[in-house]
Structure formats: C-alpha cells, structure tokens
PDB file of C-alpha atoms in Angstrom:
ATOM      1  CA  ASP A 237       0.000   0.000   0.000  1.00 79.00           C
ATOM      2  CA  ALA A 238       1.128   3.536  -0.723  1.00 80.00           C
ATOM      3  CA  GLU A 239       2.130   5.511   2.317  1.00 93.00           C
ATOM      4  CA  ILE A 240       3.957   8.526   3.679  1.00 96.00           C
ATOM      5  CA  THR A 241       6.620   8.060   6.317  1.00 97.00           C
ATOM      6  CA  GLN A 242       8.699  10.369   8.467  1.00 98.00           C
ATOM      7  CA  SER A 243      11.929   9.797  10.292  1.00 98.00           C
ATOM      8  CA  PRO A 244      12.988  10.077  12.960  1.00 98.00           C
ATOM      9  CA  ARG A 245       9.743   9.956  14.929  1.00 97.00           C
ATOM     10  CA  HIS A 246      11.392  11.612  17.920  1.00 97.00           C
ATOM     11  CA  LYS A 247      14.496  13.763  18.037  1.00 97.00           C
ATOM     12  CA  ILE A 248      16.256  15.689  20.766  1.00 98.00           C
ATOM     13  CA  THR A 249      18.946  18.104  19.701  1.00 97.00           C
ATOM     14  CA  GLU A 250      20.834  21.093  21.001  1.00 97.00           C
ATOM     15  CA  THR A 251      20.560  24.743  20.074  1.00 98.00           C
ATOM     16  CA  GLY A 252      22.702  25.609  17.085  1.00 97.00           C
ATOM     17  CA  ARG A 253      22.888  22.131  15.574  1.00 97.00           C
ATOM     18  CA  GLN A 254      21.734  21.373  12.057  1.00 98.00           C
ATOM     19  CA  VAL A 255      18.890  18.880  11.939  1.00 98.00           C
ATOM     20  CA  THR A 256      17.280  17.167   8.974  1.00 98.00           C
ATOM     21  CA  LEU A 257      13.866  15.543   9.125  1.00 98.00           C
ATOM     22  CA  ALA A 258      13.042  13.031   6.422  1.00 98.00           C
ATOM     23  CA  CYS A 259       9.755  12.621   4.581  1.00 98.00           C
ATOM     24  CA  HIS A 260       9.148   9.864   2.038  1.00 98.00           C
ATOM     25  CA  GLN A 261       5.948   9.111   0.138  1.00 97.00           C
ATOM     26  CA  THR A 262       5.099   6.297  -2.219  1.00 96.00           C
ATOM     27  CA  TRP A 263       1.875   7.838  -3.544  1.00 91.00           C
ATOM     28  CA  ASN A 264       3.772   9.361  -6.470  1.00 92.00           C
ATOM     29  CA  HIS A 265       2.227  12.700  -5.528  1.00 93.00           C
ATOM     30  CA  ASN A 266       3.636  15.864  -7.031  1.00 92.00           C
ATOM     31  CA  ASN A 267       2.731  18.036  -4.052  1.00 93.00           C
ATOM     32  CA  MET A 268       4.531  17.753  -0.727  1.00 95.00           C
ATOM     33  CA  PHE A 269       4.288  19.939   2.369  1.00 95.00           C
ATOM     34  CA  TRP A 270       5.884  20.498   5.739  1.00 97.00           C
ATOM     35  CA  TYR A 271       3.822  21.824   8.667  1.00 97.00           C
ATOM     36  CA  ARG A 272       4.508  22.427  12.305  1.00 97.00           C
ATOM     37  CA  GLN A 273       1.903  22.066  15.020  1.00 97.00           C
ATOM     38  CA  ASP A 274       2.155  23.876  18.340  1.00 95.00           C
ATOM     39  CA  LEU A 275      -0.233  24.337  21.245  1.00 89.00           C
ATOM     40  CA  GLY A 276      -2.385  27.376  20.648  1.00 83.00           C
ATOM     41  CA  HIS A 277      -1.794  27.327  16.910  1.00 86.00           C
ATOM     42  CA  GLY A 278      -3.275  25.445  14.032  1.00 85.00           C
ATOM     43  CA  LEU A 279      -1.036  23.596  11.649  1.00 93.00           C
ATOM     44  CA  ARG A 280       1.252  26.155  10.028  1.00 94.00           C
ATOM     45  CA  LEU A 281       2.888  25.682   6.666  1.00 94.00           C
ATOM     46  CA  ILE A 282       6.691  25.833   6.601  1.00 96.00           C
ATOM     47  CA  HIS A 283       7.628  24.950   3.012  1.00 96.00           C
ATOM     48  CA  TYR A 284       6.010  23.157   0.127  1.00 94.00           C
ATOM     49  CA  SER A 285       6.830  21.748  -3.277  1.00 95.00           C
ATOM     50  CA  TYR A 286       4.714  21.185  -6.368  1.00 92.00           C
ATOM     51  CA  GLY A 287       7.259  18.952  -8.065  1.00 93.00           C
ATOM     52  CA  VAL A 288      10.905  18.054  -8.530  1.00 96.00           C
ATOM     53  CA  GLN A 289      13.184  21.080  -8.197  1.00 96.00           C
ATOM     54  CA  ASP A 290      10.257  23.241  -7.059  1.00 95.00           C
ATOM     55  CA  THR A 291      10.206  24.669  -3.525  1.00 96.00           C
ATOM     56  CA  ASN A 292       8.175  27.472  -1.970  1.00 94.00           C
ATOM     57  CA  LYS A 293       8.130  29.270   1.352  1.00 94.00           C
ATOM     58  CA  GLY A 294       5.147  28.966   3.619  1.00 92.00           C
ATOM     59  CA  GLU A 295       3.915  31.063   6.494  1.00 90.00           C
ATOM     60  CA  VAL A 296       6.733  30.165   8.925  1.00 95.00           C
ATOM     61  CA  SER A 297       9.742  29.395   6.728  1.00 97.00           C
ATOM     62  CA  ASP A 298      12.465  31.338   8.594  1.00 97.00           C
ATOM     63  CA  GLY A 299      15.184  29.000   9.842  1.00 97.00           C
ATOM     64  CA  TYR A 300      14.065  26.097   7.629  1.00 98.00           C
ATOM     65  CA  SER A 301      14.973  24.873   4.160  1.00 98.00           C
ATOM     66  CA  VAL A 302      13.846  22.074   1.859  1.00 98.00           C
ATOM     67  CA  SER A 303      15.044  20.498  -1.355  1.00 97.00           C
ATOM     68  CA  ARG A 304      13.185  18.301  -3.840  1.00 97.00           C
ATOM     69  CA  SER A 305      15.509  16.153  -5.913  1.00 97.00           C
ATOM     70  CA  ASN A 306      12.964  13.411  -6.615  1.00 97.00           C
ATOM     71  CA  THR A 307       9.218  12.847  -6.396  1.00 96.00           C
ATOM     72  CA  GLU A 308       9.284  10.709  -3.257  1.00 97.00           C
ATOM     73  CA  ASP A 309      11.291  12.816  -0.795  1.00 98.00           C
ATOM     74  CA  LEU A 310      11.136  16.278   0.748  1.00 98.00           C
ATOM     75  CA  PRO A 311      13.671  16.571   3.584  1.00 98.00           C
ATOM     76  CA  LEU A 312      13.303  19.503   5.972  1.00 98.00           C
ATOM     77  CA  THR A 313      16.489  21.055   7.338  1.00 98.00           C
ATOM     78  CA  LEU A 314      16.789  23.280  10.367  1.00 98.00           C
ATOM     79  CA  GLU A 315      19.970  25.180   9.635  1.00 95.00           C
ATOM     80  CA  SER A 316      20.724  26.127  13.243  1.00 97.00           C
ATOM     81  CA  ALA A 317      18.149  24.728  15.618  1.00 97.00           C
ATOM     82  CA  ALA A 318      16.531  27.097  18.103  1.00 98.00           C
ATOM     83  CA  SER A 319      14.362  26.358  21.132  1.00 97.00           C
ATOM     84  CA  SER A 320      11.458  28.060  19.345  1.00 97.00           C
ATOM     85  CA  GLN A 321      11.593  25.237  16.811  1.00 98.00           C
ATOM     86  CA  THR A 322      10.595  22.662  19.396  1.00 98.00           C
ATOM     87  CA  SER A 323       7.406  21.338  17.864  1.00 97.00           C
ATOM     88  CA  VAL A 324       5.664  18.457  16.156  1.00 97.00           C
ATOM     89  CA  TYR A 325       6.417  18.405  12.450  1.00 98.00           C
ATOM     90  CA  PHE A 326       4.081  16.854   9.908  1.00 98.00           C
ATOM     91  CA  CYS A 327       4.843  16.093   6.311  1.00 97.00           C
ATOM     92  CA  ALA A 328       1.974  15.762   3.841  1.00 96.00           C
ATOM     93  CA  SER A 329       1.464  14.986   0.186  1.00 94.00           C
ATOM     94  CA  SER A 330      -1.369  15.363  -2.302  1.00 91.00           C
ATOM     95  CA  GLU A 331      -2.333  15.162  -5.920  1.00 85.00           C
ATOM     96  CA  SER A 332      -2.385  18.363  -7.847  1.00 72.00           C
ATOM     97  CA  LEU A 333      -5.935  19.646  -7.717  1.00 68.00           C
ATOM     98  CA  ALA A 334      -6.724  22.337  -5.159  1.00 64.00           C
ATOM     99  CA  ASN A 335      -9.539  20.420  -3.512  1.00 67.00           C
ATOM    100  CA  ASN A 336      -7.689  17.150  -3.136  1.00 77.00           C
ATOM    101  CA  GLU A 337      -7.047  15.507   0.190  1.00 85.00           C
ATOM    102  CA  GLN A 338      -3.656  15.936   1.835  1.00 90.00           C
ATOM    103  CA  PHE A 339      -2.245  12.726   3.313  1.00 93.00           C
ATOM    104  CA  PHE A 340      -0.169  13.275   6.416  1.00 96.00           C
ATOM    105  CA  GLY A 341       2.774  11.369   7.775  1.00 97.00           C
ATOM    106  CA  PRO A 342       2.816  10.240  11.423  1.00 97.00           C
ATOM    107  CA  GLY A 343       4.802  13.277  12.575  1.00 97.00           C
ATOM    108  CA  THR A 344       8.207  13.957  14.104  1.00 98.00           C
ATOM    109  CA  ARG A 345       8.406  15.285  17.638  1.00 97.00           C
ATOM    110  CA  LEU A 346      11.454  17.554  17.820  1.00 98.00           C
ATOM    111  CA  THR A 347      12.860  18.970  21.034  1.00 98.00           C
ATOM    112  CA  VAL A 348      15.589  21.606  20.914  1.00 98.00           C
ATOM    113  CA  LEU A 349      17.386  22.049  24.227  1.00 96.00           C
TER     114      LEU A 349
ATOM    115  CA  ARG B1234      -9.226  38.791  12.600  1.00 52.00           C
ATOM    116  CA  LYS B1235      -7.780  35.273  12.379  1.00 65.00           C
ATOM    117  CA  GLU B1236      -8.294  33.500   9.097  1.00 88.00           C
ATOM    118  CA  VAL B1237     -10.030  30.392  10.408  1.00 93.00           C
ATOM    119  CA  GLU B1238     -11.654  30.409  13.815  1.00 94.00           C
ATOM    120  CA  GLN B1239     -13.117  27.532  15.757  1.00 94.00           C
ATOM    121  CA  ASP B1240     -14.471  27.068  19.250  1.00 89.00           C
ATOM    122  CA  PRO B1241     -11.668  25.074  20.921  1.00 87.00           C
ATOM    123  CA  GLY B1242     -14.064  23.237  23.221  1.00 87.00           C
ATOM    124  CA  PRO B1243     -13.785  20.763  24.745  1.00 92.00           C
ATOM    125  CA  PHE B1244     -17.232  19.508  23.933  1.00 95.00           C
ATOM    126  CA  ASN B1245     -18.086  16.761  26.413  1.00 96.00           C
ATOM    127  CA  VAL B1246     -21.135  14.817  25.270  1.00 97.00           C
ATOM    128  CA  PRO B1247     -22.743  11.468  26.144  1.00 97.00           C
ATOM    129  CA  GLU B1248     -22.873   8.622  23.668  1.00 98.00           C
ATOM    130  CA  GLY B1249     -25.779   9.021  21.297  1.00 98.00           C
ATOM    131  CA  ALA B1250     -25.833  12.798  21.488  1.00 97.00           C
ATOM    132  CA  THR B1251     -25.898  15.126  18.521  1.00 98.00           C
ATOM    133  CA  VAL B1252     -23.127  17.704  18.497  1.00 97.00           C
ATOM    134  CA  ALA B1253     -22.382  20.581  16.146  1.00 96.00           C
ATOM    135  CA  PHE B1254     -19.142  22.418  15.510  1.00 94.00           C
ATOM    136  CA  ASN B1255     -18.858  25.781  13.857  1.00 94.00           C
ATOM    137  CA  CYS B1256     -16.064  27.472  11.983  1.00 95.00           C
ATOM    138  CA  THR B1257     -15.769  30.940  10.491  1.00 96.00           C
ATOM    139  CA  TYR B1258     -13.286  32.115   7.907  1.00 94.00           C
ATOM    140  CA  SER B1259     -12.212  35.618   7.029  1.00 92.00           C
ATOM    141  CA  ASN B1260     -11.145  35.386   3.388  1.00 88.00           C
ATOM    142  CA  SER B1261     -14.182  35.753   1.153  1.00 87.00           C
ATOM    143  CA  ALA B1262     -12.170  34.431  -1.800  1.00 85.00           C
ATOM    144  CA  SER B1263     -11.753  31.034  -0.127  1.00 85.00           C
ATOM    145  CA  GLN B1264     -12.469  28.309  -2.601  1.00 82.00           C
ATOM    146  CA  SER B1265     -12.656  24.948  -0.894  1.00 87.00           C
ATOM    147  CA  PHE B1266     -13.372  23.711   2.578  1.00 91.00           C
ATOM    148  CA  PHE B1267     -12.694  20.593   4.591  1.00 93.00           C
ATOM    149  CA  TRP B1268     -13.046  18.969   7.959  1.00 96.00           C
ATOM    150  CA  TYR B1269     -10.099  16.924   9.151  1.00 97.00           C
ATOM    151  CA  ARG B1270     -10.024  14.712  12.213  1.00 97.00           C
ATOM    152  CA  GLN B1271      -6.972  14.400  14.458  1.00 97.00           C
ATOM    153  CA  ASP B1272      -6.688  11.818  17.188  1.00 96.00           C
ATOM    154  CA  CYS B1273      -4.447  12.518  20.164  1.00 93.00           C
ATOM    155  CA  ARG B1274      -0.763  12.479  19.151  1.00 90.00           C
ATOM    156  CA  LYS B1275      -1.647  11.317  15.626  1.00 95.00           C
ATOM    157  CA  GLU B1276      -1.669  12.887  12.204  1.00 96.00           C
ATOM    158  CA  PRO B1277      -4.705  14.721  10.774  1.00 97.00           C
ATOM    159  CA  LYS B1278      -6.889  12.743   8.382  1.00 96.00           C
ATOM    160  CA  LEU B1279      -9.547  14.033   6.029  1.00 94.00           C
ATOM    161  CA  LEU B1280     -13.047  13.512   7.412  1.00 96.00           C
ATOM    162  CA  MET B1281     -14.967  15.164   4.615  1.00 94.00           C
ATOM    163  CA  SER B1282     -14.921  17.943   2.081  1.00 91.00           C
ATOM    164  CA  VAL B1283     -17.582  20.631   2.402  1.00 91.00           C
ATOM    165  CA  TYR B1284     -19.653  21.560  -0.625  1.00 83.00           C
ATOM    166  CA  SER B1285     -21.921  24.547  -1.178  1.00 84.00           C
ATOM    167  CA  SER B1286     -24.958  22.326  -1.351  1.00 84.00           C
ATOM    168  CA  GLY B1287     -24.074  20.623   1.915  1.00 86.00           C
ATOM    169  CA  ASN B1288     -23.056  17.021   2.130  1.00 91.00           C
ATOM    170  CA  GLU B1289     -23.645  14.046   4.330  1.00 94.00           C
ATOM    171  CA  ASP B1290     -21.579  10.964   5.067  1.00 94.00           C
ATOM    172  CA  GLY B1291     -23.334   8.593   7.400  1.00 96.00           C
ATOM    173  CA  ARG B1292     -23.695  10.289  10.776  1.00 98.00           C
ATOM    174  CA  PHE B1293     -21.725  13.346   9.636  1.00 97.00           C
ATOM    175  CA  THR B1294     -23.201  16.377   7.875  1.00 97.00           C
ATOM    176  CA  ALA B1295     -21.208  19.371   6.678  1.00 96.00           C
ATOM    177  CA  GLN B1296     -22.698  22.700   5.664  1.00 95.00           C
ATOM    178  CA  LEU B1297     -21.207  25.773   4.026  1.00 94.00           C
ATOM    179  CA  ASN B1298     -22.666  29.261   4.129  1.00 93.00           C
ATOM    180  CA  ARG B1299     -20.589  31.442   1.820  1.00 92.00           C
ATOM    181  CA  ALA B1300     -22.569  34.605   2.565  1.00 92.00           C
ATOM    182  CA  SER B1301     -21.816  34.326   6.273  1.00 92.00           C
ATOM    183  CA  GLN B1302     -18.389  32.711   5.727  1.00 93.00           C
ATOM    184  CA  TYR B1303     -19.378  29.915   8.016  1.00 93.00           C
ATOM    185  CA  ILE B1304     -18.852  26.145   7.974  1.00 95.00           C
ATOM    186  CA  SER B1305     -20.447  23.596  10.250  1.00 95.00           C
ATOM    187  CA  LEU B1306     -20.088  19.933  11.094  1.00 97.00           C
ATOM    188  CA  LEU B1307     -22.921  17.972  12.672  1.00 97.00           C
ATOM    189  CA  ILE B1308     -22.342  14.573  14.239  1.00 98.00           C
ATOM    190  CA  ARG B1309     -25.417  12.513  15.024  1.00 98.00           C
ATOM    191  CA  ASP B1310     -25.589   9.547  17.395  1.00 98.00           C
ATOM    192  CA  SER B1311     -22.091  10.181  18.781  1.00 98.00           C
ATOM    193  CA  LYS B1312     -19.851   7.187  19.385  1.00 98.00           C
ATOM    194  CA  LEU B1313     -16.968   6.845  21.804  1.00 98.00           C
ATOM    195  CA  SER B1314     -14.719   6.519  18.754  1.00 97.00           C
ATOM    196  CA  ASP B1315     -15.716  10.006  17.612  1.00 98.00           C
ATOM    197  CA  SER B1316     -13.595  11.461  20.420  1.00 98.00           C
ATOM    198  CA  ALA B1317     -10.927  13.506  18.651  1.00 97.00           C
ATOM    199  CA  THR B1318     -10.043  17.026  17.606  1.00 96.00           C
ATOM    200  CA  TYR B1319     -11.840  18.298  14.511  1.00 97.00           C
ATOM    201  CA  LEU B1320      -9.942  20.726  12.310  1.00 96.00           C
ATOM    202  CA  CYS B1321     -11.664  23.191  10.023  1.00 96.00           C
ATOM    203  CA  VAL B1322      -9.548  23.756   6.909  1.00 93.00           C
ATOM    204  CA  VAL B1323      -9.972  26.402   4.237  1.00 91.00           C
ATOM    205  CA  ASN B1324      -8.199  26.753   0.915  1.00 87.00           C
ATOM    206  CA  VAL B1325      -7.821  30.488   0.407  1.00 81.00           C
ATOM    207  CA  GLY B1326      -5.847  30.562  -2.795  1.00 73.00           C
ATOM    208  CA  GLY B1327      -6.874  27.831  -5.153  1.00 65.00           C
ATOM    209  CA  SER B1328      -3.746  25.764  -4.821  1.00 67.00           C
ATOM    210  CA  GLN B1329      -2.685  23.175  -2.300  1.00 64.00           C
ATOM    211  CA  GLY B1330      -0.187  25.526  -0.729  1.00 70.00           C
ATOM    212  CA  ASN B1331      -2.918  27.779   0.519  1.00 78.00           C
ATOM    213  CA  LEU B1332      -4.615  25.599   3.115  1.00 86.00           C
ATOM    214  CA  ILE B1333      -5.309  27.390   6.379  1.00 90.00           C
ATOM    215  CA  PHE B1334      -5.997  25.167   9.374  1.00 93.00           C
ATOM    216  CA  GLY B1335      -8.114  26.145  12.334  1.00 94.00           C
ATOM    217  CA  LYS B1336      -6.808  25.314  15.787  1.00 94.00           C
ATOM    218  CA  GLY B1337      -9.366  22.570  16.155  1.00 95.00           C
ATOM    219  CA  THR B1338     -12.354  21.710  18.315  1.00 95.00           C
ATOM    220  CA  LYS B1339     -11.892  18.928  20.833  1.00 95.00           C
ATOM    221  CA  LEU B1340     -14.715  16.434  21.238  1.00 97.00           C
ATOM    222  CA  SER B1341     -14.942  13.944  24.071  1.00 97.00           C
ATOM    223  CA  VAL B1342     -17.750  11.395  23.939  1.00 98.00           C
ATOM    224  CA  LYS B1343     -18.465   9.748  27.281  1.00 96.00           C
ATOM    225  CA  PRO B1344     -20.241   6.444  27.977  1.00 95.00           C
TER     226      PRO B1344
END
C-alpha cells in the first residue's frame, strides 16, 4: 500500500545544531508539504513543493529549508536549531488539484534544548 | 481577525448525542473547505470535504454558508470513537499551498 513516512519519529537536539527531518511518500504525488503544530496554533505551513526542483516558502519558513531532488522525498532542514523550533512536524502529500485531500505522515516530535 | 476560527471546546457529550461544531473564515475568496479529524498524538486525516450544497456521510453532515463565511459539522448519534479534535480547513488561494488550518475543536464522547 502507498504511504507517507517520516523519520525520525522523535528527536532531541541542542541549540545551534543542524537537523534534517526526512519525509518519504510512495503515492507518487507531485505536491509535498511540511507543517509544524504547536499548542495554541493550528497547523502552520513551513515549506512546500509542487514537483521536482520546485520549492516554496510557507507562512513560517524562517530557519528552515527544503530540497526536492525526486518525487518521493522532501527533507526539511533546520539550519541552526533554536528552542522556538521545538514542535511536532508533519509532512503531507497530495495530488495536484486544489480540492484534493492531503495525506499526512505520522509526525516527528522535535525537542531543541 | 484570524483567518479560520473555531471554538476550541472541549465539547463533552454522552454517547448518542448530537453535536455541532462551527467554523468561520475571514477570506471571502476562499475556494474549498474541509473537515479533518486528528486523534491525540496522531496525524490529521480528512473527514470530509464541504460543498456549497451541503453534504452528508453517514452520521456526519457538513454545511457551508458562503454569505456568512461559516462552515459547520454535525455529528449525530455520537460514538466513543468520535472522540478527537476536529480541524476546520480552508483553501484560500486555489492551490494546495494555501490551506489554512483552524486550531481545532476537541470532542470527548463519554459512555
């Protein structure tokens, strides 16, 4: 069955370190997204991609970067982790139409000490 | 004004009850609307899309009022398994990168 996976599921790191969160989908979807979810906020979009070599900034992109070298993967990199980036991170993918469902990965719980 | 607003709850209801959630959105150009369900410490999953004519899926009914910029979700005959957080989601820009998520409404169904 097609799926979307994230790794690691839990990560503890220190302030200033570079961290990369992996997202892999086997749906063959063109669209992929990274969100963060924090108490008191809805899901907020960090970066997204509509296809290979395409990346776009979302609402809360500062301090994050992504790259899309193939259809299946959209890794999220925190260049220099900050305590404010402690959060739960969800990756999602979808087919191209605007009203299509987004399928979410299981999430990565990141703690920055 | 926040883009998508929901009553955070929690709504505590007995099994078998009917419960309704409301959601308002601020962008009148919003084009598509959804309800997602999120269980505790899990990922969101699509519950249903919301159409202008209203739509029903079993015990769940979604309504859209474009004039009032208002979306609702009605759950009839609540089950214990309906306990979750319900997220109102609005597409404000016509592409998948323009989804705005509400903070969610928490529902707890008690025996």
